[in-house]
JSON list of C-alpha atoms in Angstrom, two decimals:
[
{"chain": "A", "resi": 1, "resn": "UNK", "atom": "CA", "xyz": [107.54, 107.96, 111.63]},
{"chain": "A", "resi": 2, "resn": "UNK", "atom": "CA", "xyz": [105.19, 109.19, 114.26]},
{"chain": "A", "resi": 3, "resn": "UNK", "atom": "CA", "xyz": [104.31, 112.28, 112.64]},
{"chain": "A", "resi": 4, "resn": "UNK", "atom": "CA", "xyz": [102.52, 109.92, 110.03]},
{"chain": "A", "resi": 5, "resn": "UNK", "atom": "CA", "xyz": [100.90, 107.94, 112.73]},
{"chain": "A", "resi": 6, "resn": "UNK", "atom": "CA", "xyz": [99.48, 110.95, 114.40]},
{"chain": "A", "resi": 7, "resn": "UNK", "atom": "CA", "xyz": [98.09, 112.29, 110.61]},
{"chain": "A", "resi": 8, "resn": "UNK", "atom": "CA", "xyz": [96.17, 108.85, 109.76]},
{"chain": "A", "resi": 9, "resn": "UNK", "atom": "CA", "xyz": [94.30, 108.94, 112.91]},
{"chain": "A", "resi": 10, "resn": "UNK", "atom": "CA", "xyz": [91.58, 111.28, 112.24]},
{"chain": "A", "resi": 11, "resn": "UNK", "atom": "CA", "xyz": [91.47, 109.29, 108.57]},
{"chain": "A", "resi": 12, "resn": "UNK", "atom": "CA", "xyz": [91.25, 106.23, 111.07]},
{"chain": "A", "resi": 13, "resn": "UNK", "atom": "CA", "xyz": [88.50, 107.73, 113.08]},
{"chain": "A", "resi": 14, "resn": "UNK", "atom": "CA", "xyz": [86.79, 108.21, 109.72]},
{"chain": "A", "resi": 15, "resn": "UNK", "atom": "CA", "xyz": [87.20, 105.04, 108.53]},
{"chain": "A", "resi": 16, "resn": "UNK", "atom": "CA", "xyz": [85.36, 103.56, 111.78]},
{"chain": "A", "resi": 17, "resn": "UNK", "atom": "CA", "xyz": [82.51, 106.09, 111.27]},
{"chain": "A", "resi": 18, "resn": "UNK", "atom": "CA", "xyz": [81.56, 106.32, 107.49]},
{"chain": "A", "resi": 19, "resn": "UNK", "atom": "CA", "xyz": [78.49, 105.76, 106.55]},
{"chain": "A", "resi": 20, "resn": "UNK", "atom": "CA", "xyz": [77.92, 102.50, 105.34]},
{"chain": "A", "resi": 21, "resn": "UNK", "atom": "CA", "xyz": [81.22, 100.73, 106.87]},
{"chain": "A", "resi": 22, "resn": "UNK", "atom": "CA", "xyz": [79.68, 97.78, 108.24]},
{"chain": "A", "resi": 23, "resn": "UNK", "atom": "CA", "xyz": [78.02, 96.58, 104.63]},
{"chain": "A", "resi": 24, "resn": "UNK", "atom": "CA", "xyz": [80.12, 93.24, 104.39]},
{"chain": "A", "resi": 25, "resn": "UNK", "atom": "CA", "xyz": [80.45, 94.20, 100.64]},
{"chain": "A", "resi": 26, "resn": "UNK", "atom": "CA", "xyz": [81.65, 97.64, 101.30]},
{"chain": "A", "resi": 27, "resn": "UNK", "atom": "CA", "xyz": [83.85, 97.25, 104.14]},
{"chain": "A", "resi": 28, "resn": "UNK", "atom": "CA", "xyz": [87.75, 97.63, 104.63]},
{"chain": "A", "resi": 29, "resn": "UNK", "atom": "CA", "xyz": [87.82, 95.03, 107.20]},
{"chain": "A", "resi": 30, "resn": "UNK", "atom": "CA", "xyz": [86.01, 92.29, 104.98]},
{"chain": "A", "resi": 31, "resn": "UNK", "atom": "CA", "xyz": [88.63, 90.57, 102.98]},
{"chain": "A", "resi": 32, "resn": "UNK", "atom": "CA", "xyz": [87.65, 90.91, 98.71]},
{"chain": "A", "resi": 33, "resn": "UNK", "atom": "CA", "xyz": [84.93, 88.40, 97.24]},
{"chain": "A", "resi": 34, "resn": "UNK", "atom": "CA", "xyz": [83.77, 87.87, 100.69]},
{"chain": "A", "resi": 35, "resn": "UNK", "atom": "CA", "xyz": [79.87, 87.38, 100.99]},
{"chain": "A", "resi": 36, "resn": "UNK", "atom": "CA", "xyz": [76.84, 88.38, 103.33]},
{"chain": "A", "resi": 37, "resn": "UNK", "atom": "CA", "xyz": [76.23, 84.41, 102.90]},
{"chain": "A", "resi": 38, "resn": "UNK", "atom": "CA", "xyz": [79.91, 83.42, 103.54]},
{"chain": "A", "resi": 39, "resn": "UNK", "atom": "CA", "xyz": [79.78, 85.65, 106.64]},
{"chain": "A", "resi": 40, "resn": "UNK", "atom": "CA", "xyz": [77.15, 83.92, 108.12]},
{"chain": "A", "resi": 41, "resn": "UNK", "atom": "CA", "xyz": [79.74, 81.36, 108.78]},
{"chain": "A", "resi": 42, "resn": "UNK", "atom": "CA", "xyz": [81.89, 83.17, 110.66]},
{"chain": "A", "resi": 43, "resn": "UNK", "atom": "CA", "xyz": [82.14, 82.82, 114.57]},
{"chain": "A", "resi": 44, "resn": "UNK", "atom": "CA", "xyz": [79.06, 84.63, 116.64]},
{"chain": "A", "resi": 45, "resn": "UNK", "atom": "CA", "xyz": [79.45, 89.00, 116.17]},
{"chain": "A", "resi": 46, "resn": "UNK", "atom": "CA", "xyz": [81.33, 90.02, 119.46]},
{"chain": "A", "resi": 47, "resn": "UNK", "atom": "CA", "xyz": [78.90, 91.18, 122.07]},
{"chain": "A", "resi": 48, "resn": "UNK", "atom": "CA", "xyz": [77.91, 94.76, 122.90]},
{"chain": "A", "resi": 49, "resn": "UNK", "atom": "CA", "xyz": [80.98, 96.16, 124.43]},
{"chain": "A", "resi": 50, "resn": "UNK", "atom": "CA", "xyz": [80.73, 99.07, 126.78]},
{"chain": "A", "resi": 51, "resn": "UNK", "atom": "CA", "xyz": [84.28, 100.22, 125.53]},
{"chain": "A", "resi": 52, "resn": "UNK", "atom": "CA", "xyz": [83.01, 101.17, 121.95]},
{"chain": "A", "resi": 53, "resn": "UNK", "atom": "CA", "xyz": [80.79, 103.51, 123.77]},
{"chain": "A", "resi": 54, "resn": "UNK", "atom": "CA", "xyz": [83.03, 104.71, 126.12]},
{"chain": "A", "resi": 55, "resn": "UNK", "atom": "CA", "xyz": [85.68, 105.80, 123.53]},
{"chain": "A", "resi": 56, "resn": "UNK", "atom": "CA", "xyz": [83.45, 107.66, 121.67]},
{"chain": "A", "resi": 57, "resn": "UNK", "atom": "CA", "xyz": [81.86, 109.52, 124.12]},
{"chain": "A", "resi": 58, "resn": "UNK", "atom": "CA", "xyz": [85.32, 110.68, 125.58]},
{"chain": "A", "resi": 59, "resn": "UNK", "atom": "CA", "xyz": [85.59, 111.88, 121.77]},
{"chain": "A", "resi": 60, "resn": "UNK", "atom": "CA", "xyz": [82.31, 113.47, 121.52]},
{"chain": "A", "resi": 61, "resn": "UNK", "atom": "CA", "xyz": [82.72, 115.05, 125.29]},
{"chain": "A", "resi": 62, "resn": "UNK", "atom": "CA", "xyz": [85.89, 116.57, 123.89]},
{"chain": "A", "resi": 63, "resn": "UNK", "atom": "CA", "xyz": [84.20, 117.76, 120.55]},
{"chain": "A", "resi": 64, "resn": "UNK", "atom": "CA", "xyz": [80.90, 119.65, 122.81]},
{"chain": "A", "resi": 65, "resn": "UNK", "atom": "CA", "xyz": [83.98, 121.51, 124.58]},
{"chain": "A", "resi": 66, "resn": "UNK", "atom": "CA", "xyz": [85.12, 122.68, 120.76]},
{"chain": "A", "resi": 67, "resn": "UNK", "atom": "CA", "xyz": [81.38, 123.92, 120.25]},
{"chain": "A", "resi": 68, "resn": "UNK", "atom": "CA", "xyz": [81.19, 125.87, 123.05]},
{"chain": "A", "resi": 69, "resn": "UNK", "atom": "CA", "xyz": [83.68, 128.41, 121.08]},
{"chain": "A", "resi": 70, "resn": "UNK", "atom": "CA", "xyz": [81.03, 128.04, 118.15]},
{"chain": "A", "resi": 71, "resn": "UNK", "atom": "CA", "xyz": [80.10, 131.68, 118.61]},
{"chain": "A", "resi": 72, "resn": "UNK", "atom": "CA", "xyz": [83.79, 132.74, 119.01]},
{"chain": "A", "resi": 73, "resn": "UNK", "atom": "CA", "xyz": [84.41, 130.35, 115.60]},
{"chain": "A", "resi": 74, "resn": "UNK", "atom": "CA", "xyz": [81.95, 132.43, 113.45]},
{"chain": "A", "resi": 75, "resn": "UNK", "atom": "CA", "xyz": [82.98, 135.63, 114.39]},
{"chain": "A", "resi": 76, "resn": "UNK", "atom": "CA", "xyz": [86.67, 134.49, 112.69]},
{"chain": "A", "resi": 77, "resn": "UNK", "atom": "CA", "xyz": [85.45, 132.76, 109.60]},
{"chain": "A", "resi": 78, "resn": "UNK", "atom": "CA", "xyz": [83.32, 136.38, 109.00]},
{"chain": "A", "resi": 79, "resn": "UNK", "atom": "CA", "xyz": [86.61, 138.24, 109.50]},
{"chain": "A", "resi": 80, "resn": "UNK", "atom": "CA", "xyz": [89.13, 136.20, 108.18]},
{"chain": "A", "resi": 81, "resn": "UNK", "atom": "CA", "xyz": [89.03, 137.23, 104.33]},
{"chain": "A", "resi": 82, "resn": "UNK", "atom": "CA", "xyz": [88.45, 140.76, 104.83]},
{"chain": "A", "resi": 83, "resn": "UNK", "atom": "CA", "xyz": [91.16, 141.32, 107.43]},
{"chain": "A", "resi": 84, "resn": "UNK", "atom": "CA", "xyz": [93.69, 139.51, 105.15]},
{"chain": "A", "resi": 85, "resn": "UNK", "atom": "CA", "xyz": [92.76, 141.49, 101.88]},
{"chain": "A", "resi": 86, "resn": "UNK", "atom": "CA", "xyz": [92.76, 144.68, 103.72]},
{"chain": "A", "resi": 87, "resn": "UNK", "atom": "CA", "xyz": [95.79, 144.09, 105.26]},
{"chain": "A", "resi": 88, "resn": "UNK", "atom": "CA", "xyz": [97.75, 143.01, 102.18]},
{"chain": "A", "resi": 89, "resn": "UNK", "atom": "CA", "xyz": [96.58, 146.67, 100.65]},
{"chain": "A", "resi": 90, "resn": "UNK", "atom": "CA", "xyz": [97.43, 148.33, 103.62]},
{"chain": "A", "resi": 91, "resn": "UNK", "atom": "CA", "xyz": [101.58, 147.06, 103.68]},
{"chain": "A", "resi": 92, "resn": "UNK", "atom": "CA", "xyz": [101.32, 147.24, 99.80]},
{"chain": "A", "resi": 93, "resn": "UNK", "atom": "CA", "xyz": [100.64, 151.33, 100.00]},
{"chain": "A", "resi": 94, "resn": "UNK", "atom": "CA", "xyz": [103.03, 151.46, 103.34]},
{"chain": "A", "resi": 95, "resn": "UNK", "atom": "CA", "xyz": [105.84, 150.05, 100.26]},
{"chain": "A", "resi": 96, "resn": "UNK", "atom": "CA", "xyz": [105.14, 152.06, 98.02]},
{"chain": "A", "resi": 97, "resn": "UNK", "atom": "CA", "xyz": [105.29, 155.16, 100.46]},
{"chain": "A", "resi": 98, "resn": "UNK", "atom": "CA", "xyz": [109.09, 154.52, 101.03]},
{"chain": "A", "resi": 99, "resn": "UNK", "atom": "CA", "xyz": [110.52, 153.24, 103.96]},
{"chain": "A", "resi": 100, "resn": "UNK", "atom": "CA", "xyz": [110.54, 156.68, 105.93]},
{"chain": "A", "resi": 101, "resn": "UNK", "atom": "CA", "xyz": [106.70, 157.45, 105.64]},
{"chain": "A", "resi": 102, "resn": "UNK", "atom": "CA", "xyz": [104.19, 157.32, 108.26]},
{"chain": "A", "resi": 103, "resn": "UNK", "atom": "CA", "xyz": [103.18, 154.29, 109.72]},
{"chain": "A", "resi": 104, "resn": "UNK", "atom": "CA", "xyz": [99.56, 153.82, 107.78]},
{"chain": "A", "resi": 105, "resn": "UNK", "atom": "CA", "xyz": [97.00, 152.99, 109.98]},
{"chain": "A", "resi": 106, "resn": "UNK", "atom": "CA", "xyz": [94.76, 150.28, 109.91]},
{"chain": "A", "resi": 107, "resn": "UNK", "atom": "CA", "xyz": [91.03, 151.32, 109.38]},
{"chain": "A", "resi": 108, "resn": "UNK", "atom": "CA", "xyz": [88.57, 151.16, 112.05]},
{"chain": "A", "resi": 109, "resn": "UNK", "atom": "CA", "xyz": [86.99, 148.25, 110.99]},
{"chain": "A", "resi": 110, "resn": "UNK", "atom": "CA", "xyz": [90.21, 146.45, 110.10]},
{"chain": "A", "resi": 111, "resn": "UNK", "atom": "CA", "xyz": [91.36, 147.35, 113.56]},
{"chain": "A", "resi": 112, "resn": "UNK", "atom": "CA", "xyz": [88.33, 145.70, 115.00]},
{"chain": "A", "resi": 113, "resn": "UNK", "atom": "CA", "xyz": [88.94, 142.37, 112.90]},
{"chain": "A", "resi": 114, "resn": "UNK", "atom": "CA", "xyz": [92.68, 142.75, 113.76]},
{"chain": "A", "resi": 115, "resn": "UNK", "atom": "CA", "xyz": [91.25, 142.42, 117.64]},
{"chain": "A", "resi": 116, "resn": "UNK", "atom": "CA", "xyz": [89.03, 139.52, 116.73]},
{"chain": "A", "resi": 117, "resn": "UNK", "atom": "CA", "xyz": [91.70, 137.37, 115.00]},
{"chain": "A", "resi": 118, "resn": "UNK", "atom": "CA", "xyz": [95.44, 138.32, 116.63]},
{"chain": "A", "resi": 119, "resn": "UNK", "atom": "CA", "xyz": [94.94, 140.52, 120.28]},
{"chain": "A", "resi": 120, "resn": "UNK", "atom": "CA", "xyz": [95.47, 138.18, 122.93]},
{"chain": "A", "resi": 121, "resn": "UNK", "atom": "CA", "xyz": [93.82, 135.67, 124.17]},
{"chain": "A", "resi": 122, "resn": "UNK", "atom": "CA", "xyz": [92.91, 135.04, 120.74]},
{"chain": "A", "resi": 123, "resn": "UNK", "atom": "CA", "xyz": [90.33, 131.98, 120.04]},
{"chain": "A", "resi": 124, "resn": "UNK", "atom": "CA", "xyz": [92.75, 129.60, 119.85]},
{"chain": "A", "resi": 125, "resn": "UNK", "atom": "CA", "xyz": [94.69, 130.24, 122.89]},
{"chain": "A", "resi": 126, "resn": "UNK", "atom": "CA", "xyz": [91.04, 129.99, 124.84]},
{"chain": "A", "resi": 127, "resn": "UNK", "atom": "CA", "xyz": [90.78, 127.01, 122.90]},
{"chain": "A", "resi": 128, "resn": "UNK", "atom": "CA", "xyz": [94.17, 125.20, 123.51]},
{"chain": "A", "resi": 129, "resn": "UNK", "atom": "CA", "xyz": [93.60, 126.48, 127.13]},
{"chain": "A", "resi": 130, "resn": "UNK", "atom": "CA", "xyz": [90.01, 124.55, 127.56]},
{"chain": "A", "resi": 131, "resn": "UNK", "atom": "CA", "xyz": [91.49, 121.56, 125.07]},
{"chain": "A", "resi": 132, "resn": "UNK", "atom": "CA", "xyz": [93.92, 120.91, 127.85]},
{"chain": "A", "resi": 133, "resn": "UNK", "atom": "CA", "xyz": [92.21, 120.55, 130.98]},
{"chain": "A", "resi": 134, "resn": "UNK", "atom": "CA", "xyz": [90.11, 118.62, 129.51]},
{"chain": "A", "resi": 135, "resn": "UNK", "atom": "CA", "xyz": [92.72, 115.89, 128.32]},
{"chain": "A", "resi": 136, "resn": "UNK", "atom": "CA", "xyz": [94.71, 116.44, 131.35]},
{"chain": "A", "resi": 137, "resn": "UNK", "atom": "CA", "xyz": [91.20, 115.10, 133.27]},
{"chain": "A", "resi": 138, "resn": "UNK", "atom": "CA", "xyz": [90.31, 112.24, 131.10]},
{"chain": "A", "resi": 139, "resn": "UNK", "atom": "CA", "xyz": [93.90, 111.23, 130.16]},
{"chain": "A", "resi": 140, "resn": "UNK", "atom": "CA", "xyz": [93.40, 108.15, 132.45]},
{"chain": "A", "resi": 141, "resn": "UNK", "atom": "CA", "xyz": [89.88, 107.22, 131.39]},
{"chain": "A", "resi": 142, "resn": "UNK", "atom": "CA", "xyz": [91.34, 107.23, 127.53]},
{"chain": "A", "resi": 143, "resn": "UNK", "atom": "CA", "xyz": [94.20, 104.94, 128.58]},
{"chain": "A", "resi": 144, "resn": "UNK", "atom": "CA", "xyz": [91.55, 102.39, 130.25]},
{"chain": "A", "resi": 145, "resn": "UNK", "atom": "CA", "xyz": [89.27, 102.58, 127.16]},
{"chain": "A", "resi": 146, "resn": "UNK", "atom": "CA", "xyz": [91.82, 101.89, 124.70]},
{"chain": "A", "resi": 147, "resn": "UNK", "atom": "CA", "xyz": [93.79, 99.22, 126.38]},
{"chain": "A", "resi": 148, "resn": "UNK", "atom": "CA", "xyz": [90.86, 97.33, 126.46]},
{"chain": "A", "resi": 149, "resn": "UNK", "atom": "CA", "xyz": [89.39, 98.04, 122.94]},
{"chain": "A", "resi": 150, "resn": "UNK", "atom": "CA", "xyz": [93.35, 97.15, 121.81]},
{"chain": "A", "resi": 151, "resn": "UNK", "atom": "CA", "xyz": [92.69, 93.75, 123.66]},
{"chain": "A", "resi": 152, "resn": "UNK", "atom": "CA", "xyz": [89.61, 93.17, 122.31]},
{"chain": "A", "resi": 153, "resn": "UNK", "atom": "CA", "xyz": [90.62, 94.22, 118.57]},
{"chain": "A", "resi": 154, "resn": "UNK", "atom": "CA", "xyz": [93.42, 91.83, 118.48]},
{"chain": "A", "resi": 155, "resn": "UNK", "atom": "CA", "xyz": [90.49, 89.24, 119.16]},
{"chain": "A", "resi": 156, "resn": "UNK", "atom": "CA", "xyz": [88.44, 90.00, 116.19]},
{"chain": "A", "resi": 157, "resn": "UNK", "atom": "CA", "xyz": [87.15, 88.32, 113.23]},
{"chain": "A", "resi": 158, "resn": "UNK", "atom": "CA", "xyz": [86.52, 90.35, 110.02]},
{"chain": "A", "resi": 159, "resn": "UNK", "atom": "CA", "xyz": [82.97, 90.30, 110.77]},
{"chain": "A", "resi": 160, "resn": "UNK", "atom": "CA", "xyz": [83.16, 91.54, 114.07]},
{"chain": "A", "resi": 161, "resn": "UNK", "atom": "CA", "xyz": [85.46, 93.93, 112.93]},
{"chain": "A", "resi": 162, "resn": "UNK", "atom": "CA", "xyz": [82.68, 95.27, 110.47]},
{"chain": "A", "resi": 163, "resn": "UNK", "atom": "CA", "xyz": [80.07, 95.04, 113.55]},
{"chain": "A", "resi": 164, "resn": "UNK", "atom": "CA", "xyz": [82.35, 97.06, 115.65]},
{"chain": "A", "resi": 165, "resn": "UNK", "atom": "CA", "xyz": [82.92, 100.05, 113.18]},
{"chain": "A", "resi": 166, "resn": "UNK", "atom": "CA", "xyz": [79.32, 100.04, 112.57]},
{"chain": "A", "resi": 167, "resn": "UNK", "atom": "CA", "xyz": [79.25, 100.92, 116.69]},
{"chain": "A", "resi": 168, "resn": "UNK", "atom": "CA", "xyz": [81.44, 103.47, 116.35]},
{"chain": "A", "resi": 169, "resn": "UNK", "atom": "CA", "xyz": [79.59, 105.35, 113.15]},
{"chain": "A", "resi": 170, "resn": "UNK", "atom": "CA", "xyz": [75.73, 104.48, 114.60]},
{"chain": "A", "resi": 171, "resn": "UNK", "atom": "CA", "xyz": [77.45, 106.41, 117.97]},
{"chain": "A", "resi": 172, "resn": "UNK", "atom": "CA", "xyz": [79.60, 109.17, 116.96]},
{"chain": "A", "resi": 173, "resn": "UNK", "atom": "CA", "xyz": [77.30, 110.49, 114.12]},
{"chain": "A", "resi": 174, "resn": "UNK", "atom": "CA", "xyz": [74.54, 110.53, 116.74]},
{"chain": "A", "resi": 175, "resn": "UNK", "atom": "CA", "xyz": [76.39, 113.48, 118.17]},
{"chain": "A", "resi": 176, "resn": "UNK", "atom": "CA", "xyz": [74.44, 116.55, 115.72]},
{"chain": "A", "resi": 177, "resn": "UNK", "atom": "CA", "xyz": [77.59, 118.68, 116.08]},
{"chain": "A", "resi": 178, "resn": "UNK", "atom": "CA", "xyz": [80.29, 116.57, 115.20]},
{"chain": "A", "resi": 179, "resn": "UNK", "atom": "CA", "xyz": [81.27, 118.43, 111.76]},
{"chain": "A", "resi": 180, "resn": "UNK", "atom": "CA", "xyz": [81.05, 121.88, 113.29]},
{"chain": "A", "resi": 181, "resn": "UNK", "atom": "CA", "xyz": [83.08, 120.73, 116.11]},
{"chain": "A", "resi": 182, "resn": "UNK", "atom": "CA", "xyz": [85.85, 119.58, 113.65]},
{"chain": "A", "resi": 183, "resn": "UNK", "atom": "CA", "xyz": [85.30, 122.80, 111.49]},
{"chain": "A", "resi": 184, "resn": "UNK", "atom": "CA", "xyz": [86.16, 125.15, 114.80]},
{"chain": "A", "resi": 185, "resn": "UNK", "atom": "CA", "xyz": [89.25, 122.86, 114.85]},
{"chain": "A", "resi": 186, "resn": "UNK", "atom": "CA", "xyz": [90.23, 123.55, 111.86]},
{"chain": "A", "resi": 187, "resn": "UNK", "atom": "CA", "xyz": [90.48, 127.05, 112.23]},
{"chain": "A", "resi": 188, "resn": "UNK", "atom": "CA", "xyz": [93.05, 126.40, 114.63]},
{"chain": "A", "resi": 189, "resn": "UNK", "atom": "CA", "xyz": [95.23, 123.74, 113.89]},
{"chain": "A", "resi": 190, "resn": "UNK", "atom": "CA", "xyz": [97.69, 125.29, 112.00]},
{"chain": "A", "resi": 191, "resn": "UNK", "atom": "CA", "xyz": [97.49, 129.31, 113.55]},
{"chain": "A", "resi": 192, "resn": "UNK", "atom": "CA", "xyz": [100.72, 128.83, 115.47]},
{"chain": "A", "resi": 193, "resn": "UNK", "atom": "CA", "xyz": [102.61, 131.98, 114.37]},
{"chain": "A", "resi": 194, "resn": "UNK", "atom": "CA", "xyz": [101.26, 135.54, 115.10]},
{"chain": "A", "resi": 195, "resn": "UNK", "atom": "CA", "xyz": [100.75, 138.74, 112.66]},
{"chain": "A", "resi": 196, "resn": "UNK", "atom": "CA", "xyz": [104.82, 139.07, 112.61]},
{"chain": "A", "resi": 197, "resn": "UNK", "atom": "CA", "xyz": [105.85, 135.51, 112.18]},
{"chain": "A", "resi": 198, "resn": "UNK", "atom": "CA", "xyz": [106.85, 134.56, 115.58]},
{"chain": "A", "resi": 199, "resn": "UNK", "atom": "CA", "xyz": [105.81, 131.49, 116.97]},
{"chain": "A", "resi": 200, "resn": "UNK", "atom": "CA", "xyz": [102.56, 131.75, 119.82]},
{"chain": "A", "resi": 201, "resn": "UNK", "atom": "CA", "xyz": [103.65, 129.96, 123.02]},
{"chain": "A", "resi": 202, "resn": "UNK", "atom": "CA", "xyz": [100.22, 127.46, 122.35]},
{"chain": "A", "resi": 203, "resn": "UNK", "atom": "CA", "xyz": [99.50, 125.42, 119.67]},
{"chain": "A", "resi": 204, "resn": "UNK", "atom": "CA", "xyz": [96.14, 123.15, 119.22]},
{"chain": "A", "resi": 205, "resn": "UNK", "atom": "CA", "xyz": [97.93, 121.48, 116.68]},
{"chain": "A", "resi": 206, "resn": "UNK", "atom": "CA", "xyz": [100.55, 120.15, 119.54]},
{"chain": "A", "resi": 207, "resn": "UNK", "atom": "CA", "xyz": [97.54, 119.99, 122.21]},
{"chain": "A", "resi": 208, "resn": "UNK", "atom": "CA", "xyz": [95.53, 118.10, 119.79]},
{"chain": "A", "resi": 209, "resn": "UNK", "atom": "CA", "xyz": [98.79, 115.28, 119.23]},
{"chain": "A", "resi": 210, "resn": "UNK", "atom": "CA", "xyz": [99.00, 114.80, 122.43]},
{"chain": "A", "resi": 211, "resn": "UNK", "atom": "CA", "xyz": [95.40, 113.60, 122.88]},
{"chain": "A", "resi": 212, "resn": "UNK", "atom": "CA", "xyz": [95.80, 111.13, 119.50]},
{"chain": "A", "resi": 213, "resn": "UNK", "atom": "CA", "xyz": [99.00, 109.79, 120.84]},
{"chain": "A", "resi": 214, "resn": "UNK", "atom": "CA", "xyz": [97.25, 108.12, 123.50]},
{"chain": "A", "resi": 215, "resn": "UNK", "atom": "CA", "xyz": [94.79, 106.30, 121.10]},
{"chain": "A", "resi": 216, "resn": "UNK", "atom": "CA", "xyz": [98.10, 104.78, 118.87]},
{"chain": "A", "resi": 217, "resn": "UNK", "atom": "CA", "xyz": [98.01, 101.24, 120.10]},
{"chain": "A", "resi": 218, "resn": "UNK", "atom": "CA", "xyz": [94.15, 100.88, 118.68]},
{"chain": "A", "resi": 219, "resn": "UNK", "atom": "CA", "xyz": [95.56, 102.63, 115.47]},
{"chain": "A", "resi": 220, "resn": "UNK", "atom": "CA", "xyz": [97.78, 100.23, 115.10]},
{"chain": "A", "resi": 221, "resn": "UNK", "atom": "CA", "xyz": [95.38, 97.57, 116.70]},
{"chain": "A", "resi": 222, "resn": "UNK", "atom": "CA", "xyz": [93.03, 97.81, 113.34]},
{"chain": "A", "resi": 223, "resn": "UNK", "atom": "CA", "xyz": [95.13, 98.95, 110.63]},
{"chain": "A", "resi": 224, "resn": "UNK", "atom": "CA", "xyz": [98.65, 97.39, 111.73]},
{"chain": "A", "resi": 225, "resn": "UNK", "atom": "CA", "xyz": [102.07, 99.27, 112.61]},
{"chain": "A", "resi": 226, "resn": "UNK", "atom": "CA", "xyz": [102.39, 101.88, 110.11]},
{"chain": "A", "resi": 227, "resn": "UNK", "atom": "CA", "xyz": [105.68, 103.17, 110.95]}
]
């Protein structure tokens, strides 16, 4: 079921970084009726490891990308709701004019939404297009990082589990843009059809799987195989 593998890992990517993860009582990796106290018994918290930071940096490099189309994003999200209200009028009074009446046209300022959000290159094609290179580039450096963060996982006690994901939430929400950058995403993942229903020839969606297939060994790593 790799579908479902590639859906949890932005819920695993969560996990790692909500607030308040490493709190022994709190935390997913701690086992129930475990203790601060009964922790302290637990072998030494595994030492600062470079690969924590590595990993998310590739992940925040890849999310600055996203927010360079912030401007683009906003100029969407303002034209989304209009465009799709005037557009359902628009083939509502084009049915009820009978089949062999004038095309009607769209208005000027739908026309100028219609260019924001379907004439090519639309924002997600620029997006999918920038998305790729820079996976194709780092494609390598991600394999490296997570083999080694996979090693080290396996290696783990509970606490140093907890220790870990408080690495990855302390480093990833020290990136200011992070929910933006997943916001812009969003707008994106699932426009893979144009106005008349035919499938684009990109898709962030696909881009996007291709760069969490790389990370499914550590996915399975912390939360076990969930095929």
């Amino acid at each position: 079921m790799q579908n479902f593998r590639l859906l949890i890992f932005p819920i695993f990517l969560s996990l790692l970084s909500a607030p308040g993860i490493a709190a022994a009582q709190s935390s997913i990796f701690v086992p129930a009726g475990s203790s601060l106290a009964d922790d302290t018994a637990l072998p030494a918290p595994a030492p600062a490891q470079d690969y924590v930071s590595q990993f998310v940096q590739l992940q925040t490099d890849m999310y600055r990308i996203v927010m360079t189309f912030d401007a683009r994003a906003k100029q969407v999200e303002k034209a989304i709701i209009p465009f799709e209200e005037a557009e359902l009028q628009r083939q509502e009074q084009q049915a009820l004019a009978g089949k062999n009446a004038a095309p009607i046209p769209r208005s000027p300022e739908n026309a100028a939404r219609y260019s924001i959000l379907v004439s090519e290159p639309t924002l997600c094609k620029e997006l999918d297009e920038s998305l790729k290179r820079y996976i194709d580039k780092n494609t390598p450096a991600l394999e490296a990082v997570v083999k080694s963060f996979t090693a080290e996982t396996l290696k783990m006690s509970e606490s140093q589990k907890a220790e870990t994901a408080a690495r990855v939430r302390e480093t990833l929400h020290a990136y200011p843009d992070l929910r933006r950058a997943q916001e812009i995403l969003y707008l994106c993942l699932y426009r893979y059809k144009n106005d008349v229903g035919m499938p684009r020839p990109y898709s962030v969606e696909k881009t996007m799987r291709a760069w969490f297939n790389l990370q499914l060994p550590l996915v399975d790593a912390w939360l076990g195989n969930v095929d």
